[in-house]
Coordinates of C-alpha atoms in Angstrom, one line a residue:
M1 CA 76.7 56.8 56.1
V2 CA 74.9 60.0 56.9
E3 CA 74.3 61.3 53.3
H4 CA 70.6 60.7 53.7
I5 CA 70.2 63.1 56.7
E6 CA 69.1 66.5 55.4
D7 CA 69.1 68.5 58.6
Q8 CA 72.7 69.7 59.0
E9 CA 72.6 69.9 62.8
E10 CA 71.3 66.3 63.0
K11 CA 73.9 65.1 60.5
H12 CA 76.6 66.7 62.6
E13 CA 75.3 65.1 65.8
V14 CA 75.2 61.6 64.1
T15 CA 78.6 62.1 62.6
T16 CA 80.1 63.1 66.0
M17 CA 78.5 60.1 67.6
L18 CA 79.8 57.7 64.9
H19 CA 83.3 59.0 65.4
K20 CA 83.0 58.8 69.2
Y21 CA 81.8 55.2 69.2
Y22 CA 83.5 53.9 66.0
K23 CA 84.9 50.8 67.8
I24 CA 81.4 49.3 68.3
F25 CA 80.6 49.3 64.6
D26 CA 81.7 46.3 62.5
I27 CA 82.7 47.7 59.1
T28 CA 84.7 44.7 58.1
K29 CA 81.8 43.0 56.5
L30 CA 79.6 44.1 53.6
N31 CA 76.3 45.3 55.1
I32 CA 73.5 45.9 52.6
S33 CA 70.5 45.7 54.9
N34 CA 69.3 44.7 58.3
L35 CA 66.8 42.2 56.8
K36 CA 66.4 39.1 58.9
A37 CA 65.1 36.6 56.5
P38 CA 64.0 33.2 57.7
P39 CA 66.4 30.4 56.7
M40 CA 63.6 28.3 55.2
I41 CA 60.3 29.3 53.6
N42 CA 57.7 26.5 53.6
T43 CA 56.4 26.3 50.0
G44 CA 54.4 23.1 50.6
D45 CA 53.9 21.0 47.5
N46 CA 53.8 23.9 45.1
P47 CA 56.1 23.8 42.1
P48 CA 58.7 26.6 41.7
I49 CA 57.6 29.7 39.9
S50 CA 59.5 30.2 36.7
S51 CA 60.7 33.7 35.9
R52 CA 63.6 35.2 33.9
A53 CA 66.4 37.1 35.6
Y54 CA 66.2 40.8 35.5
R55 CA 68.0 42.3 32.5
T56 CA 71.0 44.5 33.3
D57 CA 74.0 46.0 31.5
Q58 CA 77.4 44.4 31.7
H59 CA 78.9 46.9 34.2
R60 CA 75.9 46.5 36.6
G61 CA 76.0 42.7 36.1
Q62 CA 79.7 42.7 37.2
L63 CA 79.0 44.9 40.2
I64 CA 76.1 42.5 41.3
S65 CA 78.4 39.5 40.8
R66 CA 81.2 41.0 42.9
T67 CA 78.8 42.1 45.6
V68 CA 77.2 38.6 45.8
N69 CA 80.6 37.0 45.9
K70 CA 81.7 39.3 48.8
M71 CA 78.5 38.3 50.7
V72 CA 79.2 34.6 50.1
Q73 CA 82.8 35.0 51.4
A74 CA 81.6 36.9 54.4
G75 CA 79.1 34.1 55.3
Q76 CA 76.1 36.4 54.9
V77 CA 74.5 34.3 52.2
K78 CA 75.2 30.9 50.8
R79 CA 74.7 29.4 47.4
S80 CA 71.5 27.5 46.8
Y81 CA 70.9 24.7 44.4
S82 CA 67.2 24.5 45.1
S83 CA 64.8 24.5 42.1
W84 CA 63.3 27.6 43.9
S85 CA 66.6 29.5 43.8

């Protein structure tokens, strides 16, 4: 959680604070980002944009699939059957 902090003193302070207040952090759910996306994006009458999925190797594909499934189970995302998805 603090690997990105380069200054050792600052890293120590943050680590100490995290340990002191660990009860206020919810670590039971997968947390990838703090992005607050709107639930609906108005696309008007425009047709869906067609694009291929990004290519990835088998190992990375399995990791992506497991991560998405965890997010679905945690209620952070839901499956979409829209022609835009």
